[in-house]
Amino acid sequence: RSSRKAFKLTHSYVEMHEFMLQIKPKPGLSSAKAAQVLARDGPNALTPPKATPEIVKFLKQMIGGFSILLWIGAVFSWISFGIQLAQGAESPFDNLYLGVVLALVVILTGIFAYYQEAKSTNIMASFSKMIPQQALVIRDGEKKELPADQLVVGDIVEIKGGDRIPADIRLIFAQGCKVDNSSLTGESEPQSRSCDFTHENPLETKNIAFYSTTCVEGTATGIVINTGDRTIIGRIASLTSGVGNEKTPIAIEIEHFVYLVAGVAISIGVLFFIISVSMRYKILDSIIFLIGIIVANVPEGLLATVTVSLSLTAKRMAKKNCLVKNLEAVETLGSTSVICSDKTGTLTQNRMTVAHLWFDNQIYSADTSEDQTTQPFDQSSPSWTALSKIVTLCNRAEFRPGQENLPIMKRVVVGDASETALLKFAEVILGDVMNIRAQNKKVAEIPFNSTNKFQLSIHKTDDPNDERFLLVMKGAPERILERCSTIMINGKEEPLDSEKAEAFQTAYMELGGMGERVLGFCHLYLPENEFPDTYSFDTDSMNFPTSNLCFVGLLSMIDPPRSTVPDAVSKCRSAGIKVIMVTGDHPITAKAIAKSVGIISATSETVEDIAKRLNIPVEQVNWREATAAVVNGMELKDMSSQQLDEILCNHSEIVFARTSPQQKLIIVEGCQRQGAVVAVTGDGVNDSPALKKADIGIAMGIAGSDAAKNAADMVLLDDNFASIVTGVEEGRLIFDNLKKTIAYTLTKNIAELCPFLIYIIASIPLPIGTITILFIDLGTDIIPSVALAYEKAESDIMNRRPRNKRKDRLVNEQLAIYSYLQIGIMQSVGAFVTYFTVYAEQGFLPSTLLGVRVNWENNAINDFEDSYGQEWTKYQRTYLQWTGYTAFFVSITIQQVADLIIRKTRRNSIFQQGNKVIWVGIFSQIGIALILTYGLGHVTALNFTPLRFQYWFVAVPFAILIWVYDEVRKLFIRRYPGSK
Amino acid sequence: MARDKEKRSCGQVWAEWKAFVWDPRTRQLLGRTASSWGLILLFYLVFYGFLAGLFALTMWVMLQSVDPHVPKYQDRLLTPGMMIRPYAEGLDVTFNVSQRHTWMPYVHALHQFLEPYNDSLQAARNAACTPGRYHEQPDDGVPNVPKRACRFNRSSLGPCAGLGPPHSETYGYGTGQPCVLVKINRVINYFPGANKSINVVCAAKDEEDAALLGPLHLFPPNGSIDLMYFPYYGKRVHVNYTQPVVAVQFANATAGVQHHVECRLRALGMRGEGAEPQRDRFAGRVEFRLRLHRE
């Protein structure tokens, strides 16, 4: 059995029996006693998996990514402040402030990232608390409704159909009680429960119901024997926490990106440190240059932007019913290449529905969509009238009262799955079934049981002229046929000869072959003379005929696929994602559903299909010819991992049937061995190891257990497979958009870096200050880079293969080179033209500026001569330098607008694709720049000065050049796709 | 990923690296063939060549729009700065009277600075202007006509003129009565004093220090600067412009004490009250430290 591990843990359960005897059911525990036990055992809730302490999470944000580089910058600033202070230099505090600003930047972005992470965790927390579970408890001799977490060992609880079992309980009273243990053991059929002790093993014995399973029908009363972590589920949950979490693909990508940028920053920094030292700059000055180069190279705002973009997408996905627990999972979904999906509830609607009918020697198809209101098949035949009567009358299922306004398909029914399906089917076609039943009063009934394999009832008819009783029967088709001597064809009874029996067999096989559950229906009008109005039917002695009946027809039922699924599967197919069905169901049913949703396409064959077509034994078929495979769980058990790999490799369409949740883990691992990024759906507790092992675990929001939701990265609120595909689309989109964001952000790094390099080499006054750079990185550029996250897909997003983890990087060579060496250089040129213009118009022609650095920065020189013979004090020069910073800043901003426009799309022309949020980005960028220059231009510490308006336009030609250059590039890409 | 790394041995990694750097089979250097590298090189050559040309072009256009004689804006020069001579690092005039080498650099600097002020040179090059009013020289239709400069005779600096015998001349440094020259920064088209006479005043920055600093003598008398030296027309047209200076002689400064001295320009309409001149310690004033020893 699957849960063998759990067995070992539970031998102590047996000891409980003695304890049970001490408890008197009637009054239950006293409140005082319960409080005492509660204090001893703690609340009846699973301890959430051990979370990383908040402070550790916070500190991780403080040192992760670029933070280390910035800390180094800050420490260098403070060191040089210390040295300058000791030397008694004029303005040592500049470096102190710079260090403080850098530290602040790290701390603030750290706090921001921490806050974002905490917020997304909270979404999850609030989700699990949405429905506080209640339990009906007997305490102090009274029935009380209590929150389930208040339960203690020894409490008496009452349970009815539909409830979740609030703790592990031993039943002391049960009536028709069935529980769904699928989340625990993987058994999909409900298990009946009684008070009898039937097995030593607690998982097998019928008198124990387990925490977090559901009671499907019936009622029961039981004594709580274990609560919280001591329940079976609690023990399994603690086992699964052993499976480690892998790093998400986007985390790997970002790490790669950080290494790349940090590598560039450090190597350029060290290179220029050496250059400046060998150019006889003072070590202290060289260190300050180093800080500037690091700050210019590090995109301080980028990681925050990425977080915001991911959380925006997470929000958008939540609206489409994908609740993301871990922000990074947003993108993981996009790089998914294999989806291992459950069948029931995910691919299917999770309710039996009548799919086919057979009467008058003909198969009719019924509508199986989610919201059927009519049935289109031919209902004119009198045979159908007879059949519909049997369907309506020979049925014990009933609607719960008070649902008249609900659509039929949404109404709650008391009864088993097949009867429910028949009831709803009849209600849709005939209307008020309950009324029909009332008019055809039931006089006797034999319910279905497994020995008879039929259900029978006898009714008065609603025809006042017809005094005969009507006997209706349904059941296993072969059993029903045995009891018939005639068959109804077009309303007339005809003898059931071998030809007609053959036709029945063919139809039965065909329907069965579609994986459907088939029921046969027959009836008999009891002769009036033998069975008068007053006849007393006795179901025990069966004083009425049960053979020589008239066979009317077959109905077959299936849990039909959700109507959105086939479309979603074909989308997956075109997106290069392999969909593997993993189900506990019978292979035939599994294959039928797989065929109907397109997981096995119409043209592909399994080994068995080929064998059947060629009429040869299965063993002789070359299994390489089969594109599809249906693998039975029993076969899987005996397979080596190489054999599994072969199957996964060689078949593009795979269905695993009759699998246990444990085997899911094996399948996931097999897919991961192929290098796939695997998404796995799951709902049961036993799915949690597979959910954890998968690159992205998807738990079902409705059917899923808490353990599954805990282990998953994502929760599917509507349990619908199609939502996963929407999620994939969003995930791919965000990856593309993050690429754009990064390209946008990296470009201006060059325009921020060049000033330092040229300052060191040509000794011109510093064109842009470190603090000004921070204002670009954390001010003007933030909103535009977030705006890029709103960019729509460039048409082909779901038509390309999933990205290759090794090759399709977030930041690749081409992106870096195009940003750094082409657009970035253009931006630098534009910004330098502005810089030189500002200086020239104030009196310093470019030729005068070269090599002036030492005198320019000397505090004692207050009569520095410009190109016109005028003399400048230090402060006047510094102020001019700030004006230069502002001009450089403004130029970068203006050119970043062009950069934003070109980064919007990677292939399409700007004229082909709009995005209104980009306008917000552009306006915010310019708005923030205006506020900084004119609003804060008088705050000297920020190094901004009110800039003459015309300088805003100096870089405009360069901005236009950038745009035109990129449009031409895109034109070439569109004209000559595929070339490098 | 981690699994792969374990699988590869060091030798394999090295071999892969070597193959990446130079693959003899495909004749690829760093993953590209020579022709591919050549094309890339050519592209960047053309690309950067184009950008350099564009940069040069825009700079040229910009410089065409700049007047070489008068700067377009003088936003920062509304209040001219002031400066002292001799120039001392950190504006800290420190010397020991009895140690010649400590003050000789100052003497040399002053000699050099005052060289163009020699009366003979002034008489030869510059005009004798009307004192007491601005010496305006309008262009009269001809743009950028060369302007004449007004004479500032070195001799007007009295004992600080340094006209003694070349070998014994010390501008007072040798006797403990040092001279410091104060000058106003050149600013094109600057008219100080609103037609009223202007002068430089110097004093100890702290009142307690005034007694220790002793009497100050200003040359020309009163530290006055004649309006005829204004306006300045820029170095292109105002070739021999001689900047007016005021000499301060510290007749009896106490030795061994650091004196903070501040000299200000007293003129009507000086913008000395705004926020910016407050921050600029050299706008319309100059601060320096004087410290002499007599050991």
PDB file of C-alpha atoms in Angstrom, chain A residues 90 252 672-673 805-806 809 813 817-818 820-823 825-826 829 832-833 836-837 840-843 845-846 858-876 879-880 882-883 938 940 948 950-951 958 961 965, chain B residues 1 3-4 32 43-44 47-48 50-51 54-55 58-59 62-63 65-83 85 87-91 183-188 232 234-236 243 276 279-283:
ATOM      1  CA  GLU A  90      37.917  71.089   3.311  1.00  0.00           C
ATOM      2  CA  ILE A 252      18.809  31.552 -11.397  1.00  0.00           C
ATOM      3  CA  GLN A 672      13.216  16.443 -14.628  1.00  0.00           C
ATOM      4  CA  ARG A 673      15.895  13.991 -15.671  1.00  0.00           C
ATOM      5  CA  LYS A 805      16.971  26.941 -19.371  1.00  0.00           C
ATOM      6  CA  ARG A 806      20.580  26.866 -20.535  1.00  0.00           C
ATOM      7  CA  ARG A 809      18.891  33.582 -20.653  1.00  0.00           C
ATOM      8  CA  GLU A 813      25.362  38.534 -24.729  1.00  0.00           C
ATOM      9  CA  ILE A 817      26.212  44.256 -26.108  1.00  0.00           C
ATOM     10  CA  TYR A 818      23.368  46.047 -27.828  1.00  0.00           C
ATOM     11  CA  TYR A 820      26.091  48.692 -23.565  1.00  0.00           C
ATOM     12  CA  LEU A 821      28.004  49.158 -26.766  1.00  0.00           C
ATOM     13  CA  GLN A 822      25.392  50.614 -29.099  1.00  0.00           C
ATOM     14  CA  ILE A 823      22.465  52.393 -27.469  1.00  0.00           C
ATOM     15  CA  ILE A 825      27.239  54.783 -26.276  1.00  0.00           C
ATOM     16  CA  MET A 826      24.759  56.850 -28.293  1.00  0.00           C
ATOM     17  CA  VAL A 829      27.448  60.989 -26.810  1.00  0.00           C
ATOM     18  CA  PHE A 832      28.258  64.801 -23.412  1.00  0.00           C
ATOM     19  CA  VAL A 833      27.115  67.191 -26.119  1.00  0.00           C
ATOM     20  CA  PHE A 836      29.871  70.657 -23.267  1.00  0.00           C
ATOM     21  CA  THR A 837      27.148  73.027 -24.424  1.00  0.00           C
ATOM     22  CA  ALA A 840      30.685  76.501 -23.300  1.00  0.00           C
ATOM     23  CA  GLU A 841      27.779  78.865 -22.937  1.00  0.00           C
ATOM     24  CA  GLN A 842      28.837  79.726 -19.409  1.00  0.00           C
ATOM     25  CA  GLY A 843      32.382  80.544 -20.463  1.00  0.00           C
ATOM     26  CA  LEU A 845      34.937  76.117 -24.092  1.00  0.00           C
ATOM     27  CA  PRO A 846      35.682  72.381 -24.463  1.00  0.00           C
ATOM     28  CA  ASN A 858      41.199  73.024  -5.537  1.00  0.00           C
ATOM     29  CA  ASN A 859      39.332  74.870  -2.828  1.00  0.00           C
ATOM     30  CA  ALA A 860      42.010  77.526  -2.473  1.00  0.00           C
ATOM     31  CA  ILE A 861      41.915  78.585  -6.102  1.00  0.00           C
ATOM     32  CA  ASN A 862      39.229  81.205  -6.282  1.00  0.00           C
ATOM     33  CA  ASP A 863      40.326  82.970  -9.428  1.00  0.00           C
ATOM     34  CA  PHE A 864      40.116  80.137 -11.932  1.00  0.00           C
ATOM     35  CA  GLU A 865      40.281  81.589 -15.416  1.00  0.00           C
ATOM     36  CA  ASP A 866      37.774  80.586 -18.082  1.00  0.00           C
ATOM     37  CA  SER A 867      38.015  80.811 -21.879  1.00  0.00           C
ATOM     38  CA  TYR A 868      37.100  84.518 -21.838  1.00  0.00           C
ATOM     39  CA  GLY A 869      39.556  85.653 -19.175  1.00  0.00           C
ATOM     40  CA  GLN A 870      36.958  85.805 -16.459  1.00  0.00           C
ATOM     41  CA  GLU A 871      37.821  84.458 -13.040  1.00  0.00           C
ATOM     42  CA  TRP A 872      35.729  82.027 -11.011  1.00  0.00           C
ATOM     43  CA  THR A 873      35.619  81.198  -7.346  1.00  0.00           C
ATOM     44  CA  LYS A 874      35.472  77.576  -6.230  1.00  0.00           C
ATOM     45  CA  TYR A 875      31.835  77.855  -5.319  1.00  0.00           C
ATOM     46  CA  GLN A 876      30.934  79.364  -8.664  1.00  0.00           C
ATOM     47  CA  TYR A 879      27.655  75.403  -8.925  1.00  0.00           C
ATOM     48  CA  LEU A 880      28.445  75.250 -12.610  1.00  0.00           C
ATOM     49  CA  TRP A 882      26.083  70.921 -10.595  1.00  0.00           C
ATOM     50  CA  THR A 883      24.446  72.586 -13.551  1.00  0.00           C
ATOM     51  CA  HIS A 938      17.777  74.996  -4.679  1.00  0.00           C
ATOM     52  CA  THR A 940      22.288  72.142  -2.688  1.00  0.00           C
ATOM     53  CA  ARG A 948      17.831  76.728 -18.623  1.00  0.00           C
ATOM     54  CA  GLN A 950      16.758  74.995 -23.918  1.00  0.00           C
ATOM     55  CA  TYR A 951      19.208  72.434 -22.521  1.00  0.00           C
ATOM     56  CA  PHE A 958      20.208  61.902 -30.269  1.00  0.00           C
ATOM     57  CA  LEU A 961      18.587  58.917 -33.647  1.00  0.00           C
ATOM     58  CA  TYR A 965      18.355  53.295 -35.391  1.00  0.00           C
TER      59      TYR A 965
ATOM     60  CA  MET B   1      22.833  21.813 -13.360  1.00  0.00           C
ATOM     61  CA  ARG B   3      24.781  17.274 -11.395  1.00  0.00           C
ATOM     62  CA  ASP B   4      26.403  18.217 -14.695  1.00  0.00           C
ATOM     63  CA  ARG B  32      33.592  33.067 -33.907  1.00  0.00           C
ATOM     64  CA  PHE B  43      30.514  47.221 -37.973  1.00  0.00           C
ATOM     65  CA  TYR B  44      31.803  48.838 -34.812  1.00  0.00           C
ATOM     66  CA  PHE B  47      29.277  52.646 -36.068  1.00  0.00           C
ATOM     67  CA  TYR B  48      31.700  54.425 -33.781  1.00  0.00           C
ATOM     68  CA  PHE B  50      29.682  57.593 -37.461  1.00  0.00           C
ATOM     69  CA  LEU B  51      29.055  58.480 -33.815  1.00  0.00           C
ATOM     70  CA  LEU B  54      28.155  63.073 -35.344  1.00  0.00           C
ATOM     71  CA  PHE B  55      29.671  64.182 -32.062  1.00  0.00           C
ATOM     72  CA  THR B  58      27.174  68.714 -33.213  1.00  0.00           C
ATOM     73  CA  MET B  59      30.057  70.158 -31.216  1.00  0.00           C
ATOM     74  CA  MET B  62      27.388  74.319 -31.036  1.00  0.00           C
ATOM     75  CA  LEU B  63      30.715  76.143 -31.060  1.00  0.00           C
ATOM     76  CA  SER B  65      26.778  79.478 -32.027  1.00  0.00           C
ATOM     77  CA  VAL B  66      29.126  80.545 -29.245  1.00  0.00           C
ATOM     78  CA  ASP B  67      30.512  84.080 -29.405  1.00  0.00           C
ATOM     79  CA  PRO B  68      34.282  83.874 -28.843  1.00  0.00           C
ATOM     80  CA  HIS B  69      34.412  87.348 -27.309  1.00  0.00           C
ATOM     81  CA  VAL B  70      31.615  87.409 -24.777  1.00  0.00           C
ATOM     82  CA  PRO B  71      30.180  84.390 -23.035  1.00  0.00           C
ATOM     83  CA  LYS B  72      26.514  83.741 -23.639  1.00  0.00           C
ATOM     84  CA  TYR B  73      25.611  83.583 -19.948  1.00  0.00           C
ATOM     85  CA  GLN B  74      27.229  84.831 -16.762  1.00  0.00           C
ATOM     86  CA  ASP B  75      24.743  83.250 -14.422  1.00  0.00           C
ATOM     87  CA  ARG B  76      27.270  82.477 -11.728  1.00  0.00           C
ATOM     88  CA  LEU B  77      29.344  85.653 -11.950  1.00  0.00           C
ATOM     89  CA  LEU B  78      26.877  88.241 -10.630  1.00  0.00           C
ATOM     90  CA  THR B  79      29.157  88.884  -7.684  1.00  0.00           C
ATOM     91  CA  PRO B  80      32.837  88.740  -8.567  1.00  0.00           C
ATOM     92  CA  GLY B  81      35.085  86.759  -6.335  1.00  0.00           C
ATOM     93  CA  MET B  82      38.201  88.116  -4.688  1.00  0.00           C
ATOM     94  CA  MET B  83      41.590  86.583  -4.283  1.00  0.00           C
ATOM     95  CA  ARG B  85      48.492  87.296  -4.002  1.00  0.00           C
ATOM     96  CA  TYR B  87      48.912  82.506  -3.748  1.00  0.00           C
ATOM     97  CA  ALA B  88      49.408  80.203  -0.802  1.00  0.00           C
ATOM     98  CA  GLU B  89      48.209  76.642  -0.563  1.00  0.00           C
ATOM     99  CA  GLY B  90      45.030  76.678   1.474  1.00  0.00           C
ATOM    100  CA  LEU B  91      45.197  80.513   1.525  1.00  0.00           C
ATOM    101  CA  LYS B 183      42.399  91.610  -6.317  1.00  0.00           C
ATOM    102  CA  ILE B 184      38.898  91.442  -7.681  1.00  0.00           C
ATOM    103  CA  ASN B 185      38.132  88.667 -10.132  1.00  0.00           C
ATOM    104  CA  ARG B 186      37.741  89.700 -13.745  1.00  0.00           C
ATOM    105  CA  VAL B 187      34.138  89.531 -14.917  1.00  0.00           C
ATOM    106  CA  ILE B 188      33.169  90.754 -18.358  1.00  0.00           C
ATOM    107  CA  TYR B 232      36.374  94.380 -18.490  1.00  0.00           C
ATOM    108  CA  GLY B 234      37.292  89.874 -22.191  1.00  0.00           C
ATOM    109  CA  LYS B 235      40.733  88.625 -23.015  1.00  0.00           C
ATOM    110  CA  ARG B 236      40.344  88.729 -26.763  1.00  0.00           C
ATOM    111  CA  GLN B 243      43.528  94.157 -13.005  1.00  0.00           C
ATOM    112  CA  GLU B 276      24.318  82.048  -2.686  1.00  0.00           C
ATOM    113  CA  ARG B 279      27.548  80.107   0.799  1.00  0.00           C
ATOM    114  CA  ASP B 280      30.329  81.388  -1.409  1.00  0.00           C
ATOM    115  CA  ARG B 281      33.018  82.561   0.968  1.00  0.00           C
ATOM    116  CA  PHE B 282      34.836  84.309  -1.859  1.00  0.00           C
ATOM    117  CA  ALA B 283      32.046  86.344  -3.437  1.00  0.00           C
TER     118      ALA B 283
END
